[in-house]
């Protein structure tokens, strides 16, 4: 049965891989993002230009029923705490948490209208594992994890809400951190599994959490981090 999914931030990286997987499975996919990006390869995916930091959510594009929503906009701004301004913390919070709140509130009626609907948000391994230079992003994503658990409780049993907390993943967002073979090898070596994540692998997990196969899973922060968050080897 064809389902309808909304992806915020689905033109590159994990979001594009997720949109592609859902489309290939025969579902209708609506993507909101600042640019079409790689979506130009798949004209059948419905795309609308939307910037979470500037635009009002275009509620008129939503169908009456929505089987799932994934929110992927994020940032990787690694700076020393002493040099950071409050405005930089606010911007991280706006894109990672407030943007998700805006999209979820606008989509809530359609999600509640749909039995078995699901939401997937995104955090980072740096919330549960203290890392230097991650103060602003860890603070913002920590709020996302709290939002995940609170909404999962409030929206049960109608809407499931889960969160994925990846480590460094090979996406355009992380390109600066993986810009040479030496950097890629060093990043892989920091993980117990000795490799970095892939957009396709994280999208596989998101696809599962959105699907009926995860019908008994809600309120969870799922760590897809090569073992970094739980293991010391």
Coordinates of N, CA and C in Angstrom, one line a residue:
X1 N 0.8 -1.2 0.0 CA 0.0 0.0 0.0 C 0.9 1.2 0.0
X2 N 0.6 2.2 -0.9 CA 1.4 3.4 -1.0 C 1.1 4.3 0.2
X3 N 2.2 4.8 0.8 CA 2.1 5.7 1.9 C 2.7 7.0 1.5
X4 N 2.4 8.0 2.4 CA 2.9 9.4 2.1 C 3.9 9.8 3.2
X5 N 5.1 10.3 2.8 CA 6.1 10.7 3.8 C 6.6 12.1 3.5
X6 N 6.8 12.9 4.5 CA 7.3 14.2 4.4 C 8.8 14.2 5.0
X7 N 9.7 14.7 4.2 CA 11.1 14.8 4.6 C 11.5 16.3 4.6
X8 N 12.0 16.7 5.7 CA 12.5 18.1 5.7 C 14.0 18.0 5.6
X9 N 14.6 18.6 4.6 CA 16.0 18.5 4.3 C 16.4 17.2 3.6
X10 N 15.8 17.0 2.4 CA 16.0 15.8 1.7 C 16.6 15.9 0.4
X11 N 17.4 16.9 0.2 CA 18.1 17.1 -1.2 C 19.5 16.6 -1.2
X12 N 20.1 16.3 -0.1 CA 21.5 15.8 -0.1 C 21.6 14.8 1.0
X13 N 22.7 14.0 1.0 CA 23.1 13.2 2.1 C 22.1 12.2 2.6
X14 N 21.9 12.1 3.9 CA 21.0 11.1 4.5 C 19.6 11.4 4.0
X15 N 19.2 12.7 4.0 CA 17.8 13.0 3.6 C 17.5 12.5 2.2
X16 N 18.4 12.8 1.2 CA 18.2 12.3 -0.1 C 18.2 10.8 -0.2
X17 N 19.1 10.1 0.5 CA 19.1 8.6 0.5 C 17.7 8.1 1.0
X18 N 17.2 8.7 2.1 CA 15.9 8.3 2.6 C 14.8 8.6 1.6
X19 N 14.8 9.7 1.0 CA 13.8 10.0 0.0 C 13.8 9.0 -1.1
X20 N 15.0 8.7 -1.6 CA 15.2 7.8 -2.7 C 14.7 6.4 -2.3
X21 N 15.0 5.9 -1.1 CA 14.6 4.6 -0.6 C 13.0 4.5 -0.5
X22 N 12.4 5.5 0.1 CA 11.0 5.5 0.2 C 10.3 5.6 -1.2
X23 N 10.8 6.4 -2.1 CA 10.3 6.4 -3.4 C 10.4 5.1 -4.1
X24 N 11.6 4.5 -4.0 CA 11.8 3.2 -4.7 C 10.9 2.1 -4.1
X25 N 10.5 2.3 -2.8 CA 9.5 1.3 -2.2 C 8.1 1.6 -2.7
X26 N 7.9 2.6 -3.5 CA 6.6 2.8 -4.1 C 5.7 3.8 -3.3
X27 N 6.4 4.6 -2.4 CA 5.6 5.6 -1.6 C 5.7 7.0 -2.2
X28 N 4.7 7.8 -1.9 CA 4.8 9.2 -2.3 C 5.7 9.9 -1.3
X29 N 6.6 10.7 -1.8 CA 7.5 11.4 -1.0 C 7.5 12.9 -1.3
X30 N 7.3 13.7 -0.2 CA 7.3 15.2 -0.3 C 8.5 15.7 0.4
X31 N 9.4 16.5 -0.3 CA 10.6 17.0 0.3 C 10.5 18.5 0.4
X32 N 10.9 19.1 1.6 CA 11.0 20.5 1.8 C 12.5 20.7 2.0
X33 N 13.2 21.6 1.2 CA 14.6 21.9 1.4 C 14.9 23.2 0.7
X34 N 16.1 23.7 1.0 CA 16.4 25.0 0.5 C 16.7 24.9 -1.0
X35 N 17.2 23.8 -1.5 CA 17.5 23.6 -2.9 C 17.0 22.2 -3.3
X36 N 16.9 22.0 -4.6 CA 16.5 20.6 -5.1 C 17.6 19.7 -5.0
X37 N 18.9 20.1 -5.2 CA 20.0 19.3 -5.1 C 19.9 18.0 -5.9
X38 N 20.2 16.9 -5.2 CA 20.2 15.6 -6.0 C 18.8 15.1 -6.3
X39 N 17.7 15.8 -5.8 CA 16.4 15.4 -6.1 C 16.1 15.6 -7.6
X40 N 16.9 16.4 -8.3 CA 16.7 16.6 -9.7 C 16.8 15.3 -10.5
X41 N 17.4 14.3 -9.9 CA 17.5 13.0 -10.5 C 16.2 12.2 -10.5
X42 N 15.3 12.6 -9.6 CA 14.1 11.9 -9.4 C 12.9 12.8 -9.5
X43 N 12.5 13.2 -10.7 CA 11.4 14.2 -10.8 C 10.1 13.8 -10.1
X44 N 9.9 12.5 -9.9 CA 8.6 12.0 -9.3 C 8.5 12.4 -7.8
X45 N 9.6 12.7 -7.2 CA 9.6 13.2 -5.8 C 9.2 14.7 -5.8
X46 N 8.1 15.0 -5.0 CA 7.6 16.3 -5.0 C 8.5 17.2 -4.1
X47 N 9.0 18.3 -4.6 CA 9.9 19.2 -3.9 C 9.4 20.6 -3.8
X48 N 9.5 21.2 -2.6 CA 9.2 22.6 -2.3 C 10.3 23.3 -1.7
X49 N 10.6 24.5 -2.1 CA 11.7 25.3 -1.5 C 11.3 25.8 -0.2
X50 N 12.1 25.5 0.9 CA 11.8 25.8 2.2 C 13.1 26.0 3.0
X51 N 13.2 27.1 3.7 CA 14.4 27.3 4.6 C 13.8 27.4 6.0
X52 N 14.2 26.5 6.9 CA 13.6 26.5 8.3 C 14.0 27.7 9.1
X53 N 15.1 28.4 8.7 CA 15.5 29.6 9.4 C 14.8 30.8 9.0
X54 N 14.1 30.8 7.8 CA 13.6 32.0 7.3 C 12.1 31.9 6.9
X55 N 11.6 30.8 6.5 CA 10.3 30.6 5.9 C 9.3 30.1 6.9
X56 N 8.0 30.5 6.6 CA 6.9 29.9 7.3 C 6.6 28.6 6.7
X57 N 6.3 27.6 7.5 CA 6.0 26.2 6.9 C 4.8 26.3 6.0
X58 N 5.0 25.7 4.8 CA 3.9 25.8 3.8 C 2.8 24.7 4.0
X59 N 2.0 24.9 5.0 CA 1.0 23.9 5.4 C 0.0 23.5 4.3
X60 N -0.1 24.4 3.3 CA -1.1 24.1 2.2 C -0.6 23.0 1.3
X61 N 0.6 22.6 1.4 CA 1.1 21.5 0.6 C 0.9 20.1 1.2
X62 N 0.4 20.1 2.4 CA 0.3 18.8 3.1 C -1.0 18.1 2.7
X63 N -0.9 16.8 2.6 CA -2.2 16.0 2.4 C -2.9 15.9 3.7
X64 N -4.2 15.4 3.6 CA -5.0 15.2 4.8 C -4.4 14.2 5.8
X65 N -3.7 13.2 5.2 CA -3.1 12.1 6.0 C -1.6 12.0 5.7
X66 N -0.8 11.7 6.7 CA 0.7 11.7 6.5 C 1.2 10.5 7.3
X67 N 1.8 9.6 6.7 CA 2.3 8.3 7.4 C 3.6 8.6 8.1
X68 N 4.4 9.5 7.7 CA 5.6 9.7 8.5 C 6.3 11.0 8.1
X69 N 7.1 11.5 9.0 CA 7.9 12.7 8.9 C 9.3 12.5 9.4
X70 N 10.3 13.0 8.6 CA 11.6 12.9 9.1 C 12.2 14.3 9.0
X71 N 12.9 14.8 10.0 CA 13.4 16.1 10.1 C 15.0 16.0 10.1
X72 N 15.6 16.5 9.0 CA 17.1 16.3 8.9 C 18.0 17.5 8.9
X73 N 17.4 18.8 8.8 CA 18.3 19.9 8.9 C 19.2 19.9 10.1
X74 N 20.5 20.2 9.9 CA 21.4 20.2 11.0 C 22.6 21.0 10.7
X75 N 23.6 20.9 11.6 CA 24.8 21.7 11.4 C 26.0 21.0 12.1
X76 N 27.2 21.3 11.7 CA 28.4 20.8 12.3 C 29.4 22.0 12.5
X77 N 29.2 22.7 13.5 CA 30.0 23.9 13.8 C 30.8 23.6 15.1
X78 N 32.1 23.2 14.8 CA 32.9 22.8 16.0 C 33.8 24.0 16.3
X79 N 33.7 24.5 17.5 CA 34.4 25.7 18.0 C 34.7 25.5 19.4
X80 N 35.8 26.2 19.9 CA 36.1 26.3 21.3 C 35.1 27.1 22.0
X81 N 34.7 26.6 23.2 CA 33.6 27.2 23.9 C 33.9 28.7 24.3
X82 N 35.1 29.0 24.7 CA 35.4 30.3 25.1 C 35.2 31.4 24.0
X83 N 35.4 30.9 22.7 CA 35.3 31.9 21.6 C 33.9 32.0 21.1
X84 N 32.9 31.3 21.6 CA 31.6 31.3 21.0 C 30.7 32.4 21.6
X85 N 29.9 32.9 20.7 CA 28.9 33.9 21.1 C 27.6 33.3 21.4
X86 N 26.7 33.9 22.2 CA 25.4 33.4 22.5 C 24.6 33.2 21.2
X87 N 24.8 34.1 20.2 CA 24.1 34.0 19.0 C 24.4 32.7 18.2
X88 N 25.6 32.2 18.3 CA 25.9 31.0 17.7 C 25.2 29.8 18.3
X89 N 25.0 29.8 19.6 CA 24.2 28.8 20.3 C 22.7 28.9 19.8
X90 N 22.2 30.1 19.7 CA 20.8 30.3 19.3 C 20.6 29.8 17.9
X91 N 21.6 30.1 17.0 CA 21.4 29.6 15.6 C 21.4 28.1 15.5
X92 N 22.2 27.4 16.3 CA 22.2 26.0 16.3 C 20.9 25.5 16.9
X93 N 20.4 26.1 17.9 CA 19.1 25.7 18.5 C 18.0 25.9 17.5
X94 N 18.0 27.0 16.8 CA 16.9 27.3 15.8 C 16.8 26.3 14.7
X95 N 18.0 25.9 14.1 CA 17.9 25.0 13.0 C 17.7 23.6 13.5
X96 N 18.2 23.2 14.6 CA 18.1 21.8 15.0 C 16.8 21.5 15.8
X97 N 16.4 22.4 16.6 CA 15.2 22.1 17.5 C 14.0 22.9 17.1
X98 N 14.1 24.2 17.1 CA 12.9 25.1 16.8 C 12.4 24.7 15.4
X99 N 13.3 24.5 14.4 CA 12.8 24.1 13.1 C 12.0 22.9 13.1
X100 N 12.5 21.9 13.9 CA 11.7 20.6 14.0 C 10.4 20.9 14.7
X101 N 10.3 21.7 15.7 CA 9.1 22.1 16.4 C 8.1 22.7 15.4
X102 N 8.6 23.6 14.6 CA 7.7 24.3 13.6 C 7.1 23.3 12.6
X103 N 7.9 22.4 12.1 CA 7.5 21.5 11.1 C 6.5 20.4 11.7
X104 N 6.8 20.0 12.9 CA 5.9 19.0 13.6 C 4.6 19.6 14.0
X105 N 4.6 20.8 14.5 CA 3.3 21.4 14.8 C 2.4 21.6 13.6
X106 N 3.0 22.0 12.5 CA 2.3 22.2 11.2 C 1.7 20.9 10.7
X107 N 2.5 19.8 10.9 CA 2.1 18.5 10.4 C 1.3 17.6 11.3
X108 N 1.0 18.1 12.5 CA 0.4 17.2 13.5 C -0.9 16.7 13.2
X109 N -1.8 17.6 12.6 CA -3.1 17.1 12.2 C -3.1 15.9 11.3
X110 N -2.2 16.1 10.2 CA -2.1 15.0 9.2 C -1.5 13.8 9.8
X111 N -0.6 13.9 10.7 CA 0.0 12.7 11.4 C -1.0 12.0 12.3
X112 N -1.8 12.8 13.0 CA -2.8 12.2 13.9 C -4.0 11.6 13.1
X113 N -4.2 12.1 11.9 CA -5.2 11.5 11.1 C -4.9 10.1 10.5
X114 N -3.6 9.7 10.7 CA -3.1 8.5 10.0 C -2.7 7.5 11.0
X115 N -3.4 6.4 11.2 CA -3.1 5.3 12.1 C -1.7 4.8 11.8
X116 N -0.9 4.6 12.9 CA 0.5 4.1 12.7 C 1.5 5.0 12.2
X117 N 1.2 6.3 12.2 CA 2.2 7.3 11.7 C 3.4 7.4 12.6
X118 N 4.5 7.9 12.0 CA 5.8 7.9 12.7 C 6.6 9.1 12.4
X119 N 7.4 9.5 13.4 CA 8.3 10.7 13.2 C 9.7 10.2 13.6
X120 N 10.7 10.7 12.8 CA 12.1 10.4 13.0 C 12.8 11.7 13.1
X121 N 13.5 12.0 14.2 CA 14.3 13.2 14.4 C 15.8 12.7 14.4
X122 N 16.7 13.7 14.4 CA 18.1 13.3 14.4 C 18.9 14.1 15.5
X123 N 19.7 13.3 16.2 CA 20.6 13.9 17.2 C 22.1 13.6 16.8
X124 N 23.0 13.4 17.7 CA 24.4 13.2 17.5 C 25.0 12.4 18.6
X125 N 26.0 11.6 18.3 CA 26.7 10.8 19.4 C 27.2 11.8 20.4
X126 N 27.5 13.0 20.1 CA 28.1 14.0 21.0 C 27.2 14.4 22.2
X127 N 25.9 14.0 22.1 CA 25.0 14.3 23.3 C 25.4 13.4 24.4
X128 N 25.5 12.1 24.1 CA 25.7 11.1 25.2 C 27.2 10.9 25.5
X129 N 28.1 11.3 24.6 CA 29.5 11.1 24.8 C 30.2 12.5 24.7
X130 N 30.7 13.0 25.8 CA 31.3 14.3 25.8 C 32.5 14.4 24.9
X131 N 32.4 15.5 24.0 CA 33.5 15.7 23.0 C 33.9 17.1 23.0
X132 N 35.1 17.4 23.0 CA 35.6 18.8 22.9 C 35.1 19.5 21.6
X133 N 34.8 20.8 21.7 CA 34.4 21.7 20.6 C 33.0 21.4 20.1
X134 N 32.2 20.6 20.8 CA 30.9 20.2 20.4 C 29.8 20.9 21.2
X135 N 30.1 21.9 22.0 CA 29.2 22.5 23.0 C 27.9 22.9 22.4
X136 N 27.9 23.7 21.3 CA 26.7 24.2 20.7 C 25.8 23.2 20.1
X137 N 26.4 22.3 19.3 CA 25.6 21.3 18.7 C 25.1 20.2 19.7
X138 N 25.9 19.9 20.7 CA 25.5 18.9 21.7 C 24.3 19.5 22.5
X139 N 24.4 20.8 22.8 CA 23.3 21.4 23.5 C 22.0 21.4 22.7
X140 N 22.1 21.8 21.4 CA 20.9 21.8 20.6 C 20.3 20.4 20.4
X141 N 21.2 19.4 20.1 CA 20.7 18.1 19.8 C 20.2 17.4 21.1
X142 N 20.8 17.8 22.3 CA 20.3 17.3 23.5 C 18.8 17.7 23.7
X143 N 18.5 18.9 23.2 CA 17.1 19.4 23.3 C 16.2 18.5 22.3
X144 N 16.8 18.1 21.2 CA 16.0 17.3 20.3 C 15.7 15.9 20.9
X145 N 16.7 15.4 21.7 CA 16.4 14.1 22.3 C 15.3 14.2 23.4
X146 N 15.4 15.3 24.1 CA 14.3 15.6 25.1 C 12.9 15.7 24.4
X147 N 12.9 16.4 23.3 CA 11.7 16.6 22.5 C 11.2 15.3 22.0
X148 N 12.1 14.4 21.6 CA 11.7 13.1 21.1 C 10.9 12.3 22.2
X149 N 11.5 12.2 23.4 CA 10.9 11.4 24.5 C 9.5 12.1 24.9
X150 N 9.5 13.4 25.0 CA 8.3 14.1 25.5 C 7.2 13.9 24.5
X151 N 7.5 14.1 23.2 CA 6.4 13.9 22.2 C 6.0 12.4 22.1
X152 N 6.9 11.5 22.2 CA 6.5 10.1 22.1 C 5.5 9.8 23.2
X153 N 5.7 10.4 24.4 CA 4.7 10.1 25.5 C 3.4 10.8 25.2
X154 N 3.5 12.1 24.7 CA 2.3 12.9 24.5 C 1.4 12.3 23.4
X155 N 2.1 11.8 22.3 CA 1.4 11.4 21.1 C 1.0 10.0 21.1
X156 N 1.5 9.2 22.0 CA 1.1 7.8 22.1 C -0.4 7.6 22.4
X157 N -1.1 6.7 21.8 CA -0.6 5.6 20.9 C -0.7 5.9 19.5
X158 N -1.0 7.1 19.1 CA -1.4 7.4 17.7 C -0.1 7.6 16.8
X159 N 0.9 8.4 17.3 CA 2.1 8.7 16.6 C 3.3 8.2 17.3
X160 N 4.1 7.5 16.6 CA 5.4 7.1 17.2 C 6.5 8.1 16.9
X161 N 7.4 8.4 17.9 CA 8.4 9.4 17.7 C 9.7 8.8 18.2
X162 N 10.7 8.7 17.3 CA 12.0 8.2 17.6 C 13.1 9.1 17.1
X163 N 14.3 8.9 17.5 CA 15.5 9.7 17.1 C 16.7 8.8 16.8
X164 N 17.5 9.3 15.8 CA 18.7 8.6 15.5 C 19.9 9.5 15.9
X165 N 20.8 8.9 16.5 CA 22.0 9.7 17.0 C 23.3 9.1 16.3
X166 N 23.6 9.6 15.1 CA 24.8 9.1 14.4 C 26.1 9.7 14.9
X167 N 27.2 9.0 14.6 CA 28.5 9.7 14.6 C 28.8 10.2 13.3
X168 N 30.0 10.6 13.0 CA 30.4 11.2 11.8 C 30.0 10.3 10.6
X169 N 29.3 11.0 9.6 CA 28.8 10.2 8.5 C 29.2 10.9 7.2
X170 N 29.5 10.2 6.2 CA 30.0 10.7 4.9 C 28.9 11.4 4.1
X171 N 28.7 12.6 4.4 CA 27.7 13.4 3.8 C 28.3 14.8 3.4
X172 N 27.6 15.6 2.5 CA 28.1 16.9 2.2 C 28.3 17.8 3.5
X173 N 27.4 17.6 4.5 CA 27.5 18.4 5.7 C 28.9 18.2 6.4
X174 N 29.4 17.0 6.3 CA 30.7 16.6 7.0 C 31.9 16.7 6.0
X175 N 31.7 17.3 4.8 CA 32.8 17.3 3.8 C 34.1 17.9 4.3
X176 N 33.9 19.0 5.1 CA 35.1 19.7 5.6 C 35.9 18.8 6.5
X177 N 35.3 17.9 7.3 CA 35.9 17.1 8.2 C 36.5 15.8 7.6
X178 N 36.1 15.6 6.3 CA 36.6 14.3 5.6 C 37.2 14.7 4.3
X179 N 37.9 15.8 4.2 CA 38.4 16.4 3.0 C 39.7 15.8 2.5
X180 N 40.3 14.9 3.2 CA 41.5 14.2 2.7 C 41.5 12.8 3.2
X181 N 42.3 12.0 2.5 CA 42.5 10.6 2.9 C 42.9 10.5 4.4
X182 N 43.8 11.3 4.8 CA 44.3 11.3 6.2 C 43.2 11.6 7.2
X183 N 42.4 12.5 6.9 CA 41.3 12.9 7.7 C 40.3 11.7 7.8
X184 N 40.0 11.1 6.7 CA 39.0 10.0 6.6 C 39.6 8.8 7.4
X185 N 40.9 8.5 7.3 CA 41.5 7.4 8.0 C 41.5 7.7 9.5
X186 N 41.8 8.9 9.9 CA 41.8 9.2 11.3 C 40.4 9.2 11.9
X187 N 39.4 9.6 11.2 CA 38.0 9.6 11.7 C 37.5 8.1 11.8
X188 N 37.9 7.3 10.9 CA 37.5 5.9 10.9 C 38.1 5.2 12.1
X189 N 39.4 5.5 12.4 CA 40.2 4.9 13.5 C 39.6 5.2 14.8
X190 N 38.9 6.3 15.0 CA 38.3 6.7 16.3 C 37.1 5.8 16.7
X191 N 36.6 5.1 15.7 CA 35.4 4.3 16.0 C 35.8 2.8 16.2
X192 N 35.1 2.1 17.1 CA 35.4 0.7 17.3 C 35.3 -0.1 16.0
X193 N 34.4 0.2 15.2 CA 34.2 -0.5 13.9 C 35.1 -0.1 12.8
X194 N 36.0 0.9 13.1 CA 37.0 1.4 12.2 C 36.5 1.8 10.9
X195 N 35.4 2.5 10.9 CA 34.9 3.1 9.6 C 33.9 4.2 10.0
X196 N 33.7 5.0 9.0 CA 32.7 6.1 9.2 C 31.4 5.7 8.6
X197 N 30.3 6.4 9.1 CA 29.0 6.0 8.6 C 28.7 6.4 7.2
X198 N 27.7 5.8 6.6 CA 27.3 6.2 5.2 C 25.9 6.7 5.3
X199 N 25.6 7.6 4.3 CA 24.2 8.2 4.2 C 23.2 7.0 4.0
X200 N 23.6 6.1 3.2 CA 22.7 5.0 2.9 C 22.4 4.1 4.1
X201 N 23.4 3.9 5.0 CA 23.2 3.1 6.2 C 22.3 3.8 7.2
X202 N 22.5 5.1 7.4 CA 21.6 5.8 8.3 C 20.2 5.9 7.7
X203 N 20.1 6.1 6.4 CA 18.8 6.1 5.8 C 18.0 4.8 5.9
X204 N 18.8 3.7 5.9 CA 18.1 2.4 6.1 C 17.5 2.3 7.5
X205 N 18.2 2.8 8.5 CA 17.6 2.8 9.8 C 16.4 3.7 9.9
X206 N 16.5 4.9 9.3 CA 15.3 5.8 9.3 C 14.1 5.2 8.6
X207 N 14.4 4.5 7.5 CA 13.3 3.8 6.8 C 12.6 2.8 7.7
X208 N 13.4 2.0 8.4 CA 12.9 1.0 9.3 C 12.0 1.7 10.4
X209 N 12.5 2.8 11.0 CA 11.8 3.4 12.1 C 10.5 4.0 11.6
X210 N 10.5 4.5 10.4 CA 9.2 5.0 9.8 C 8.2 3.9 9.4
X211 N 8.7 2.7 9.3 CA 7.8 1.7 8.7 C 7.0 0.9 9.8
X212 N 6.1 0.1 9.4 CA 5.3 -0.7 10.3 C 6.1 -1.8 11.0
X213 N 7.3 -2.1 10.4 CA 8.2 -3.0 11.1 C 8.7 -2.6 12.5
X214 N 8.6 -1.2 12.7 CA 9.0 -0.7 14.0 C 7.8 -0.2 14.8
X215 N 6.7 -0.9 14.6 CA 5.4 -0.5 15.2 C 5.4 -0.5 16.7
X216 N 6.3 -1.2 17.3 CA 6.4 -1.3 18.8 C 7.5 -0.5 19.4
X217 N 8.1 0.4 18.6 CA 9.2 1.2 19.0 C 8.9 2.7 19.0
X218 N 9.0 3.3 20.2 CA 8.7 4.7 20.3 C 9.5 5.3 21.5
X219 N 9.8 6.6 21.4 CA 10.5 7.2 22.5 C 12.0 6.9 22.6
X220 N 12.6 6.3 21.5 CA 13.9 5.8 21.6 C 14.9 6.7 20.9
X221 N 16.1 6.8 21.4 CA 17.3 7.4 20.7 C 18.2 6.3 20.3
X222 N 18.2 6.0 19.0 CA 18.9 4.9 18.5 C 20.3 5.3 18.0
X223 N 21.4 4.7 18.6 CA 22.7 5.1 18.3 C 23.3 4.3 17.1
X224 N 23.6 5.1 16.0 CA 24.2 4.5 14.9 C 25.5 5.2 14.7
X225 N 26.5 4.7 15.5 CA 27.7 5.5 15.7 C 29.0 4.7 15.6
X226 N 29.0 3.5 15.0 CA 30.1 2.7 14.9 C 30.7 2.2 16.2
X227 N 29.8 2.2 17.2 CA 30.2 1.8 18.6 C 30.8 2.9 19.4
X228 N 31.0 4.1 18.9 CA 31.7 5.1 19.6 C 31.0 5.5 20.9
X229 N 29.7 5.5 21.0 CA 29.0 6.0 22.2 C 29.0 5.0 23.3
X230 N 29.3 3.7 23.0 CA 29.1 2.7 24.0 C 30.3 1.8 24.3
X231 N 31.3 1.9 23.4 CA 32.4 0.9 23.5 C 33.8 1.7 23.6
X232 N 34.7 1.1 24.3 CA 36.1 1.5 24.4 C 36.9 0.3 24.1
X233 N 37.6 0.4 22.9 CA 38.4 -0.8 22.5 C 39.8 -0.4 22.1

